[in-house]
Amino acid sequence: MQKLSGQLALVTGASAGIGESTARRLSAEGARLVLAARRVDRLRALAKELPGAEALELDVRDAASVGSALESFEFDLVVANAGLARGTDPIHSVEESAWNDMIDTNVKGVLAVIRATLPGMIARGRGDMVLLGSVAGRQVYPGGNVYCATKHAVRALYEALRLDAAGTGIRFTTVDPGMVETEFSRVRLGDQERADAVYRGFEALTPDDVADAIAFAVTRPPHVNIGEIVIWPSDQASTTIVKRSE
Ligand SMILES: NC(=O)c1ccc[n+]([C@@H]2O[C@H](COP(=O)([O-])OP(=O)(O)OC[C@H]3O[C@@H](n4cnc5c(N)ncnc54)[C@H](OP(=O)(O)O)[C@@H]3O)[C@@H](O)[C@H]2O)c1
């Protein structure tokens, strides 16, 4: 039997990268997926490939619409993955629009998803909630300022969830990857050539590597809660040290 058969799973940011891979993997484990993101055309194409999946156009920055879009679902598993970075400017020159985008998506967006889904899971007495943190939530690097602050906040939210929802039957996991080759750097840097250079000369993680870790965590027996998963590419020693071949 598939390990997640009969479970309903929400993946935010399922239109690309880690979210898309996680949706595919959870579906392969038997879950039915609600695929959420802004680019609904991509979600619809993915939903066609995954049995029972549905596409949900959602901007996690809009807390009211997150609440109303998710209220009718009874999720067994939530992966709060939608997130982004904007630029690598030093802290004294980061544009205010970039702060807002990162804080609204990575912190307030995660909170909106928690508020829309956790009360129901608590009422049903079971479920898994996985947050996509980052090694940027553990180490700050030059130019990472606000993005790192948002991922430190995600880590604090993970810890808060464990404390505030202790004994409710819900398992919480934070998954904190190093460099994963996705659309992340293109979104951050605004051009493909610069994004390609980020991953040149070493083997970055793939989104499937991260999906694999998430699938492991949520398929443990009910009394086992894999809390924190930190995954590095073998050639990445820290957020500032990557051993490249060229
Ligand atoms: N790539 C890395 O090196 C890395 C490392 C550590 C952690 N992470 C974290 O992993 C998560 C996924 O990143 P990724 O690498 O897979 O990046 P990606 O390929 O750029 O995917 C990001 C996903 O987030 C969605 N998203 C962004 N803003 C959104 C919004 N306002 N509302 C709904 N969905 C939104 C995007 O969908 P739409 O644009 O269609 O809305 C997309 O599906 C993020 O939280 C990121 O911080 C990434």
PDB file of C-alpha atoms and ligand atoms in Angstrom:
ATOM      1  CA  MET A   1       0.000   0.000   0.000  1.00  0.00           C
ATOM      2  CA  GLN A   2       1.168   3.536  -0.720  1.00  0.00           C
ATOM      3  CA  LYS A   3       2.206   5.300   2.460  1.00  0.00           C
ATOM      4  CA  LEU A   4       0.062   8.430   2.032  1.00  0.00           C
ATOM      5  CA  SER A   5      -3.014   6.908   0.415  1.00  0.00           C
ATOM      6  CA  GLY A   6      -6.229   8.651   1.443  1.00  0.00           C
ATOM      7  CA  GLN A   7      -4.391  11.772   2.650  1.00  0.00           C
ATOM      8  CA  LEU A   8      -5.147  15.260   1.359  1.00  0.00           C
ATOM      9  CA  ALA A   9      -2.030  17.398   0.978  1.00  0.00           C
ATOM     10  CA  LEU A  10      -1.617  21.115   0.308  1.00  0.00           C
ATOM     11  CA  VAL A  11       1.594  22.305  -1.343  1.00  0.00           C
ATOM     12  CA  THR A  12       2.045  26.053  -1.720  1.00  0.00           C
ATOM     13  CA  GLY A  13       4.412  27.157  -4.453  1.00  0.00           C
ATOM     14  CA  ALA A  14       3.652  23.992  -6.423  1.00  0.00           C
ATOM     15  CA  SER A  15       4.107  25.691  -9.807  1.00  0.00           C
ATOM     16  CA  ALA A  16       7.919  25.297  -9.800  1.00  0.00           C
ATOM     17  CA  GLY A  17      11.017  23.955  -8.102  1.00  0.00           C
ATOM     18  CA  ILE A  18      10.815  22.274  -4.711  1.00  0.00           C
ATOM     19  CA  GLY A  19       7.035  22.625  -4.484  1.00  0.00           C
ATOM     20  CA  GLU A  20       6.437  20.964  -7.845  1.00  0.00           C
ATOM     21  CA  SER A  21       8.808  18.086  -7.017  1.00  0.00           C
ATOM     22  CA  THR A  22       7.225  17.664  -3.594  1.00  0.00           C
ATOM     23  CA  ALA A  23       3.750  17.531  -5.115  1.00  0.00           C
ATOM     24  CA  ARG A  24       4.874  14.855  -7.585  1.00  0.00           C
ATOM     25  CA  ARG A  25       6.512  12.833  -4.821  1.00  0.00           C
ATOM     26  CA  LEU A  26       3.598  13.049  -2.389  1.00  0.00           C
ATOM     27  CA  SER A  27       1.266  12.040  -5.199  1.00  0.00           C
ATOM     28  CA  ALA A  28       3.477   9.034  -5.949  1.00  0.00           C
ATOM     29  CA  GLU A  29       3.141   8.119  -2.253  1.00  0.00           C
ATOM     30  CA  GLY A  30      -0.658   8.131  -2.687  1.00  0.00           C
ATOM     31  CA  ALA A  31      -1.706  11.605  -1.464  1.00  0.00           C
ATOM     32  CA  ARG A  32      -4.306  13.728  -3.235  1.00  0.00           C
ATOM     33  CA  LEU A  33      -2.882  17.150  -3.904  1.00  0.00           C
ATOM     34  CA  VAL A  34      -4.135  20.702  -3.734  1.00  0.00           C
ATOM     35  CA  LEU A  35      -1.577  22.628  -5.774  1.00  0.00           C
ATOM     36  CA  ALA A  36      -1.404  26.326  -4.872  1.00  0.00           C
ATOM     37  CA  ALA A  37       0.517  29.227  -6.446  1.00  0.00           C
ATOM     38  CA  ARG A  38      -0.104  32.305  -8.591  1.00  0.00           C
ATOM     39  CA  ARG A  39       0.723  30.763 -11.999  1.00  0.00           C
ATOM     40  CA  VAL A  40      -2.421  28.691 -12.273  1.00  0.00           C
ATOM     41  CA  ASP A  41      -1.720  27.589 -15.870  1.00  0.00           C
ATOM     42  CA  ARG A  42       1.311  25.665 -14.627  1.00  0.00           C
ATOM     43  CA  LEU A  43      -0.688  24.187 -11.758  1.00  0.00           C
ATOM     44  CA  ARG A  44      -3.414  23.016 -14.123  1.00  0.00           C
ATOM     45  CA  ALA A  45      -0.841  21.262 -16.317  1.00  0.00           C
ATOM     46  CA  LEU A  46       0.658  19.553 -13.259  1.00  0.00           C
ATOM     47  CA  ALA A  47      -2.775  18.615 -11.864  1.00  0.00           C
ATOM     48  CA  LYS A  48      -3.512  16.740 -15.102  1.00  0.00           C
ATOM     49  CA  GLU A  49      -0.528  14.476 -14.401  1.00  0.00           C
ATOM     50  CA  LEU A  50      -1.354  13.717 -10.758  1.00  0.00           C
ATOM     51  CA  PRO A  51      -4.432  11.581  -9.989  1.00  0.00           C
ATOM     52  CA  GLY A  52      -7.099  13.525  -8.076  1.00  0.00           C
ATOM     53  CA  ALA A  53      -5.023  16.708  -7.880  1.00  0.00           C
ATOM     54  CA  GLU A  54      -6.548  20.164  -8.160  1.00  0.00           C
ATOM     55  CA  ALA A  55      -5.067  23.532  -9.039  1.00  0.00           C
ATOM     56  CA  LEU A  56      -5.737  26.506  -6.777  1.00  0.00           C
ATOM     57  CA  GLU A  57      -4.743  30.008  -7.807  1.00  0.00           C
ATOM     58  CA  LEU A  58      -3.440  31.603  -4.629  1.00  0.00           C
ATOM     59  CA  ASP A  59      -1.259  34.524  -3.648  1.00  0.00           C
ATOM     60  CA  VAL A  60      -0.052  33.778  -0.115  1.00  0.00           C
ATOM     61  CA  ARG A  61       0.517  37.500   0.480  1.00  0.00           C
ATOM     62  CA  ASP A  62      -3.247  38.011   0.544  1.00  0.00           C
ATOM     63  CA  ALA A  63      -4.187  36.543   3.934  1.00  0.00           C
ATOM     64  CA  ALA A  64      -7.937  37.023   3.504  1.00  0.00           C
ATOM     65  CA  SER A  65      -8.036  35.138   0.221  1.00  0.00           C
ATOM     66  CA  VAL A  66      -5.781  32.388   1.632  1.00  0.00           C
ATOM     67  CA  GLY A  67      -8.324  31.905   4.421  1.00  0.00           C
ATOM     68  CA  SER A  68     -11.330  31.768   2.133  1.00  0.00           C
ATOM     69  CA  ALA A  69      -9.645  29.594  -0.503  1.00  0.00           C
ATOM     70  CA  LEU A  70      -8.533  26.966   2.012  1.00  0.00           C
ATOM     71  CA  GLU A  71     -11.418  26.883   4.492  1.00  0.00           C
ATOM     72  CA  SER A  72     -13.382  24.112   2.783  1.00  0.00           C
ATOM     73  CA  PHE A  73     -10.499  21.587   2.729  1.00  0.00           C
ATOM     74  CA  GLU A  74      -9.623  19.063   5.430  1.00  0.00           C
ATOM     75  CA  PHE A  75      -5.890  18.729   5.000  1.00  0.00           C
ATOM     76  CA  ASP A  76      -3.854  15.894   6.474  1.00  0.00           C
ATOM     77  CA  LEU A  77      -0.585  17.382   5.283  1.00  0.00           C
ATOM     78  CA  VAL A  78       0.481  20.972   4.584  1.00  0.00           C
ATOM     79  CA  VAL A  79       3.752  21.965   2.934  1.00  0.00           C
ATOM     80  CA  ALA A  80       4.243  25.733   3.292  1.00  0.00           C
ATOM     81  CA  ASN A  81       6.830  26.080   0.582  1.00  0.00           C
ATOM     82  CA  ALA A  82       5.982  29.269  -1.379  1.00  0.00           C
ATOM     83  CA  GLY A  83       8.840  31.701  -0.967  1.00  0.00           C
ATOM     84  CA  LEU A  84      11.361  33.899  -2.699  1.00  0.00           C
ATOM     85  CA  ALA A  85      14.354  36.178  -2.428  1.00  0.00           C
ATOM     86  CA  ARG A  86      14.711  39.559  -4.131  1.00  0.00           C
ATOM     87  CA  GLY A  87      18.209  40.815  -4.914  1.00  0.00           C
ATOM     88  CA  THR A  88      21.504  40.705  -3.044  1.00  0.00           C
ATOM     89  CA  ASP A  89      21.908  44.408  -2.234  1.00  0.00           C
ATOM     90  CA  PRO A  90      23.543  45.358   1.063  1.00  0.00           C
ATOM     91  CA  ILE A  91      21.081  46.058   3.838  1.00  0.00           C
ATOM     92  CA  HIS A  92      21.496  49.841   3.640  1.00  0.00           C
ATOM     93  CA  SER A  93      20.362  49.920   0.026  1.00  0.00           C
ATOM     94  CA  VAL A  94      17.700  47.209  -0.261  1.00  0.00           C
ATOM     95  CA  GLU A  95      14.584  48.605  -1.945  1.00  0.00           C
ATOM     96  CA  GLU A  96      11.542  48.766   0.302  1.00  0.00           C
ATOM     97  CA  SER A  97       9.502  46.897  -2.326  1.00  0.00           C
ATOM     98  CA  ALA A  98      11.987  44.006  -2.083  1.00  0.00           C
ATOM     99  CA  TRP A  99      11.705  43.835   1.748  1.00  0.00           C
ATOM    100  CA  ASN A 100       7.969  43.837   1.490  1.00  0.00           C
ATOM    101  CA  ASP A 101       7.904  41.113  -1.132  1.00  0.00           C
ATOM    102  CA  MET A 102      10.123  38.814   0.942  1.00  0.00           C
ATOM    103  CA  ILE A 103       8.487  39.504   4.307  1.00  0.00           C
ATOM    104  CA  ASP A 104       4.962  39.338   2.910  1.00  0.00           C
ATOM    105  CA  THR A 105       5.612  36.052   1.087  1.00  0.00           C
ATOM    106  CA  ASN A 106       8.055  34.204   3.353  1.00  0.00           C
ATOM    107  CA  VAL A 107       6.759  35.255   6.770  1.00  0.00           C
ATOM    108  CA  LYS A 108       3.228  36.622   6.516  1.00  0.00           C
ATOM    109  CA  GLY A 109       2.401  34.147   3.725  1.00  0.00           C
ATOM    110  CA  VAL A 110       3.484  31.202   5.892  1.00  0.00           C
ATOM    111  CA  LEU A 111       1.467  32.611   8.810  1.00  0.00           C
ATOM    112  CA  ALA A 112      -1.605  32.955   6.596  1.00  0.00           C
ATOM    113  CA  VAL A 113      -1.309  29.306   5.536  1.00  0.00           C
ATOM    114  CA  ILE A 114      -0.826  28.189   9.158  1.00  0.00           C
ATOM    115  CA  ARG A 115      -3.865  30.138  10.309  1.00  0.00           C
ATOM    116  CA  ALA A 116      -6.009  28.808   7.459  1.00  0.00           C
ATOM    117  CA  THR A 117      -5.102  25.146   7.949  1.00  0.00           C
ATOM    118  CA  LEU A 118      -3.850  24.400  11.466  1.00  0.00           C
ATOM    119  CA  PRO A 119      -7.085  24.925  13.456  1.00  0.00           C
ATOM    120  CA  GLY A 120      -8.831  22.253  11.376  1.00  0.00           C
ATOM    121  CA  MET A 121      -5.930  19.836  11.759  1.00  0.00           C
ATOM    122  CA  ILE A 122      -5.953  20.408  15.511  1.00  0.00           C
ATOM    123  CA  ALA A 123      -9.716  19.834  15.650  1.00  0.00           C
ATOM    124  CA  ARG A 124      -9.217  16.529  13.809  1.00  0.00           C
ATOM    125  CA  GLY A 125      -6.306  15.658  16.110  1.00  0.00           C
ATOM    126  CA  ARG A 126      -3.785  14.746  13.448  1.00  0.00           C
ATOM    127  CA  GLY A 127      -1.721  16.018  10.552  1.00  0.00           C
ATOM    128  CA  ASP A 128       1.706  17.089   9.355  1.00  0.00           C
ATOM    129  CA  MET A 129       2.875  20.616   8.734  1.00  0.00           C
ATOM    130  CA  VAL A 130       6.154  21.120   6.881  1.00  0.00           C
ATOM    131  CA  LEU A 131       7.760  24.550   6.575  1.00  0.00           C
ATOM    132  CA  LEU A 132      10.377  25.329   3.935  1.00  0.00           C
ATOM    133  CA  GLY A 133      13.097  27.121   5.835  1.00  0.00           C
ATOM    134  CA  SER A 134      16.647  27.380   4.552  1.00  0.00           C
ATOM    135  CA  VAL A 135      20.225  27.301   5.741  1.00  0.00           C
ATOM    136  CA  ALA A 136      19.698  31.087   5.421  1.00  0.00           C
ATOM    137  CA  GLY A 137      17.600  30.649   8.580  1.00  0.00           C
ATOM    138  CA  ARG A 138      20.699  29.392  10.359  1.00  0.00           C
ATOM    139  CA  GLN A 139      23.538  31.486   8.891  1.00  0.00           C
ATOM    140  CA  VAL A 140      23.428  35.039   7.530  1.00  0.00           C
ATOM    141  CA  TYR A 141      25.572  35.766   4.453  1.00  0.00           C
ATOM    142  CA  PRO A 142      26.605  39.022   2.757  1.00  0.00           C
ATOM    143  CA  GLY A 143      23.724  40.426   0.740  1.00  0.00           C
ATOM    144  CA  GLY A 144      21.314  37.922   2.318  1.00  0.00           C
ATOM    145  CA  ASN A 145      20.049  40.353   4.983  1.00  0.00           C
ATOM    146  CA  VAL A 146      16.255  40.472   4.636  1.00  0.00           C
ATOM    147  CA  TYR A 147      15.916  37.034   3.023  1.00  0.00           C
ATOM    148  CA  CYS A 148      17.958  35.550   5.885  1.00  0.00           C
ATOM    149  CA  ALA A 149      15.799  37.433   8.393  1.00  0.00           C
ATOM    150  CA  THR A 150      12.662  35.930   6.868  1.00  0.00           C
ATOM    151  CA  LYS A 151      14.092  32.415   7.035  1.00  0.00           C
ATOM    152  CA  HIS A 152      15.207  32.974  10.651  1.00  0.00           C
ATOM    153  CA  ALA A 153      11.576  33.941  11.241  1.00  0.00           C
ATOM    154  CA  VAL A 154      10.391  30.698   9.625  1.00  0.00           C
ATOM    155  CA  ARG A 155      12.639  28.797  12.013  1.00  0.00           C
ATOM    156  CA  ALA A 156      11.158  30.715  14.954  1.00  0.00           C
ATOM    157  CA  LEU A 157       7.648  29.936  13.691  1.00  0.00           C
ATOM    158  CA  TYR A 158       8.542  26.243  13.495  1.00  0.00           C
ATOM    159  CA  GLU A 159       9.717  26.353  17.124  1.00  0.00           C
ATOM    160  CA  ALA A 160       6.603  28.286  18.146  1.00  0.00           C
ATOM    161  CA  LEU A 161       4.358  25.728  16.460  1.00  0.00           C
ATOM    162  CA  ARG A 162       5.997  22.886  18.376  1.00  0.00           C
ATOM    163  CA  LEU A 163       5.422  24.703  21.664  1.00  0.00           C
ATOM    164  CA  ASP A 164       1.974  26.171  21.095  1.00  0.00           C
ATOM    165  CA  ALA A 165       0.502  23.058  19.468  1.00  0.00           C
ATOM    166  CA  ALA A 166       2.243  20.504  21.711  1.00  0.00           C
ATOM    167  CA  GLY A 167      -0.009  17.557  22.468  1.00  0.00           C
ATOM    168  CA  THR A 168      -2.482  18.274  19.664  1.00  0.00           C
ATOM    169  CA  GLY A 169      -1.352  15.338  17.541  1.00  0.00           C
ATOM    170  CA  ILE A 170       0.180  17.490  14.818  1.00  0.00           C
ATOM    171  CA  ARG A 171       3.781  16.902  13.722  1.00  0.00           C
ATOM    172  CA  PHE A 172       5.875  19.867  12.637  1.00  0.00           C
ATOM    173  CA  THR A 173       8.955  19.758  10.435  1.00  0.00           C
ATOM    174  CA  THR A 174      11.257  22.439   9.112  1.00  0.00           C
ATOM    175  CA  VAL A 175      13.242  21.514   6.010  1.00  0.00           C
ATOM    176  CA  ASP A 176      16.292  23.739   5.577  1.00  0.00           C
ATOM    177  CA  PRO A 177      18.186  23.214   2.320  1.00  0.00           C
ATOM    178  CA  GLY A 178      21.402  24.740   1.060  1.00  0.00           C
ATOM    179  CA  MET A 179      21.645  25.561  -2.646  1.00  0.00           C
ATOM    180  CA  VAL A 180      18.962  23.894  -4.776  1.00  0.00           C
ATOM    181  CA  GLU A 181      18.880  24.461  -8.539  1.00  0.00           C
ATOM    182  CA  THR A 182      15.380  25.811  -9.235  1.00  0.00           C
ATOM    183  CA  GLU A 183      13.944  29.108 -10.502  1.00  0.00           C
ATOM    184  CA  PHE A 184      14.914  30.654  -7.155  1.00  0.00           C
ATOM    185  CA  SER A 185      18.067  32.442  -8.383  1.00  0.00           C
ATOM    186  CA  ARG A 186      16.403  33.707 -11.544  1.00  0.00           C
ATOM    187  CA  VAL A 187      13.613  35.204  -9.454  1.00  0.00           C
ATOM    188  CA  ARG A 188      16.177  36.653  -7.063  1.00  0.00           C
ATOM    189  CA  LEU A 189      18.642  38.044  -9.615  1.00  0.00           C
ATOM    190  CA  GLY A 190      16.232  38.790 -12.432  1.00  0.00           C
ATOM    191  CA  ASP A 191      18.255  37.165 -15.224  1.00  0.00           C
ATOM    192  CA  GLN A 192      19.012  33.621 -16.316  1.00  0.00           C
ATOM    193  CA  GLU A 193      22.732  34.114 -17.027  1.00  0.00           C
ATOM    194  CA  ARG A 194      23.456  35.340 -13.506  1.00  0.00           C
ATOM    195  CA  ALA A 195      21.257  32.588 -12.111  1.00  0.00           C
ATOM    196  CA  ASP A 196      23.179  29.902 -14.055  1.00  0.00           C
ATOM    197  CA  ALA A 197      26.463  31.229 -12.628  1.00  0.00           C
ATOM    198  CA  VAL A 198      25.195  30.601  -9.081  1.00  0.00           C
ATOM    199  CA  TYR A 199      25.131  26.840  -9.756  1.00  0.00           C
ATOM    200  CA  ARG A 200      28.256  26.586 -11.945  1.00  0.00           C
ATOM    201  CA  GLY A 201      31.203  24.322 -11.039  1.00  0.00           C
ATOM    202  CA  PHE A 202      29.565  22.158  -8.368  1.00  0.00           C
ATOM    203  CA  GLU A 203      26.599  19.858  -8.021  1.00  0.00           C
ATOM    204  CA  ALA A 204      23.720  21.697  -6.383  1.00  0.00           C
ATOM    205  CA  LEU A 205      20.827  19.880  -4.772  1.00  0.00           C
ATOM    206  CA  THR A 206      17.897  19.064  -7.030  1.00  0.00           C
ATOM    207  CA  PRO A 207      14.311  19.790  -5.997  1.00  0.00           C
ATOM    208  CA  ASP A 208      13.789  16.008  -5.953  1.00  0.00           C
ATOM    209  CA  ASP A 209      16.463  15.707  -3.227  1.00  0.00           C
ATOM    210  CA  VAL A 210      14.402  18.037  -1.032  1.00  0.00           C
ATOM    211  CA  ALA A 211      11.128  16.317  -1.913  1.00  0.00           C
ATOM    212  CA  ASP A 212      12.728  13.030  -0.894  1.00  0.00           C
ATOM    213  CA  ALA A 213      13.526  14.418   2.579  1.00  0.00           C
ATOM    214  CA  ILE A 214       9.983  15.762   2.971  1.00  0.00           C
ATOM    215  CA  ALA A 215       8.510  12.418   1.936  1.00  0.00           C
ATOM    216  CA  PHE A 216      10.746  10.653   4.465  1.00  0.00           C
ATOM    217  CA  ALA A 217       9.614  12.936   7.299  1.00  0.00           C
ATOM    218  CA  VAL A 218       5.888  12.595   6.631  1.00  0.00           C
ATOM    219  CA  THR A 219       5.923   8.834   6.158  1.00  0.00           C
ATOM    220  CA  ARG A 220       7.378   7.978   9.610  1.00  0.00           C
ATOM    221  CA  PRO A 221       5.147   6.136  12.114  1.00  0.00           C
ATOM    222  CA  PRO A 222       2.785   8.489  14.002  1.00  0.00           C
ATOM    223  CA  HIS A 223       4.897   8.605  17.184  1.00  0.00           C
ATOM    224  CA  VAL A 224       7.985   9.794  15.258  1.00  0.00           C
ATOM    225  CA  ASN A 225       8.335  13.501  14.411  1.00  0.00           C
ATOM    226  CA  ILE A 226      11.331  14.373  12.263  1.00  0.00           C
ATOM    227  CA  GLY A 227      11.671  17.983  13.439  1.00  0.00           C
ATOM    228  CA  GLU A 228      14.546  19.666  11.625  1.00  0.00           C
ATOM    229  CA  ILE A 229      16.152  18.588   8.368  1.00  0.00           C
ATOM    230  CA  VAL A 230      19.226  20.449   7.102  1.00  0.00           C
ATOM    231  CA  ILE A 231      20.380  19.345   3.644  1.00  0.00           C
ATOM    232  CA  TRP A 232      23.538  20.643   2.009  1.00  0.00           C
ATOM    233  CA  PRO A 233      25.050  19.928  -1.389  1.00  0.00           C
ATOM    234  CA  SER A 234      28.197  17.918  -0.614  1.00  0.00           C
ATOM    235  CA  ASP A 235      30.333  20.749  -2.032  1.00  0.00           C
ATOM    236  CA  GLN A 236      28.677  23.489   0.049  1.00  0.00           C
ATOM    237  CA  ALA A 237      30.324  23.893   3.457  1.00  0.00           C
ATOM    238  CA  SER A 238      28.406  26.961   4.628  1.00  0.00           C
ATOM    239  CA  THR A 239      26.264  29.716   3.167  1.00  0.00           C
ATOM    240  CA  THR A 240      29.495  31.420   2.017  1.00  0.00           C
ATOM    241  CA  ILE A 241      31.778  28.486   1.116  1.00  0.00           C
ATOM    242  CA  VAL A 242      31.134  26.393  -1.985  1.00  0.00           C
ATOM    243  CA  LYS A 243      33.934  24.264  -3.477  1.00  0.00           C
ATOM    244  CA  ARG A 244      33.719  24.753  -7.240  1.00  0.00           C
ATOM    245  CA  SER A 245      35.732  22.933  -9.897  1.00  0.00           C
ATOM    246  CA  GLU A 246      36.500  26.039 -11.974  1.00  0.00           C
TER     247      GLU A 246
HETATM  248  N1  LIG B   1      16.442  27.120  -4.259  1.00  0.00           N
HETATM  249  C1  LIG B   1      17.158  27.192  -3.156  1.00  0.00           C
HETATM  250  O1  LIG B   1      18.406  27.225  -3.179  1.00  0.00           O
HETATM  251  C2  LIG B   1      16.464  27.201  -1.800  1.00  0.00           C
HETATM  252  C3  LIG B   1      17.247  26.927  -0.670  1.00  0.00           C
HETATM  253  C4  LIG B   1      16.640  26.938   0.571  1.00  0.00           C
HETATM  254  C5  LIG B   1      15.295  27.193   0.690  1.00  0.00           C
HETATM  255  N2  LIG B   1      14.556  27.469  -0.411  1.00  0.00           N
HETATM  256  C6  LIG B   1      13.136  27.771  -0.221  1.00  0.00           C
HETATM  257  O2  LIG B   1      12.371  26.800  -0.894  1.00  0.00           O
HETATM  258  C7  LIG B   1      11.111  27.336  -1.245  1.00  0.00           C
HETATM  259  C8  LIG B   1      10.837  27.047  -2.721  1.00  0.00           C
HETATM  260  O3  LIG B   1      11.811  27.686  -3.503  1.00  0.00           O
HETATM  261  P1  LIG B   1      12.306  27.123  -4.898  1.00  0.00           P
HETATM  262  O4  LIG B   1      13.783  27.016  -4.806  1.00  0.00           O
HETATM  263  O5  LIG B   1      11.527  25.938  -5.310  1.00  0.00           O
HETATM  264  O6  LIG B   1      11.997  28.390  -5.821  1.00  0.00           O
HETATM  265  P2  LIG B   1      11.149  28.551  -7.181  1.00  0.00           P
HETATM  266  O7  LIG B   1      11.522  27.508  -8.160  1.00  0.00           O
HETATM  267  O8  LIG B   1      11.306  29.986  -7.551  1.00  0.00           O
HETATM  268  O9  LIG B   1       9.645  28.281  -6.687  1.00  0.00           O
HETATM  269  C9  LIG B   1       9.012  29.169  -5.801  1.00  0.00           C
HETATM  270  C10 LIG B   1       7.539  28.830  -5.719  1.00  0.00           C
HETATM  271  O10 LIG B   1       6.922  29.753  -4.799  1.00  0.00           O
HETATM  272  C11 LIG B   1       5.749  30.271  -5.418  1.00  0.00           C
HETATM  273  N3  LIG B   1       5.413  31.597  -4.921  1.00  0.00           N
HETATM  274  C12 LIG B   1       6.208  32.692  -4.854  1.00  0.00           C
HETATM  275  N4  LIG B   1       5.514  33.743  -4.392  1.00  0.00           N
HETATM  276  C13 LIG B   1       4.243  33.297  -4.162  1.00  0.00           C
HETATM  277  C14 LIG B   1       3.046  33.913  -3.701  1.00  0.00           C
HETATM  278  N5  LIG B   1       3.011  35.210  -3.368  1.00  0.00           N
HETATM  279  N6  LIG B   1       1.936  33.156  -3.581  1.00  0.00           N
HETATM  280  C15 LIG B   1       1.954  31.847  -3.906  1.00  0.00           C
HETATM  281  N7  LIG B   1       3.047  31.206  -4.347  1.00  0.00           N
HETATM  282  C16 LIG B   1       4.177  31.939  -4.488  1.00  0.00           C
HETATM  283  C17 LIG B   1       6.070  30.297  -6.911  1.00  0.00           C
HETATM  284  O11 LIG B   1       4.855  30.220  -7.660  1.00  0.00           O
HETATM  285  P3  LIG B   1       4.185  31.423  -8.468  1.00  0.00           P
HETATM  286  O12 LIG B   1       5.280  32.339  -8.931  1.00  0.00           O
HETATM  287  O13 LIG B   1       3.468  30.712  -9.563  1.00  0.00           O
HETATM  288  O14 LIG B   1       3.242  32.052  -7.486  1.00  0.00           O
HETATM  289  C18 LIG B   1       6.849  28.988  -7.054  1.00  0.00           C
HETATM  290  O15 LIG B   1       5.944  27.912  -7.207  1.00  0.00           O
HETATM  291  C19 LIG B   1      11.169  28.831  -0.898  1.00  0.00           C
HETATM  292  O16 LIG B   1      10.533  29.033   0.347  1.00  0.00           O
HETATM  293  C20 LIG B   1      12.657  29.095  -0.791  1.00  0.00           C
HETATM  294  O17 LIG B   1      12.935  30.182   0.066  1.00  0.00           O
HETATM  295  C21 LIG B   1      15.108  27.472  -1.668  1.00  0.00           C
END
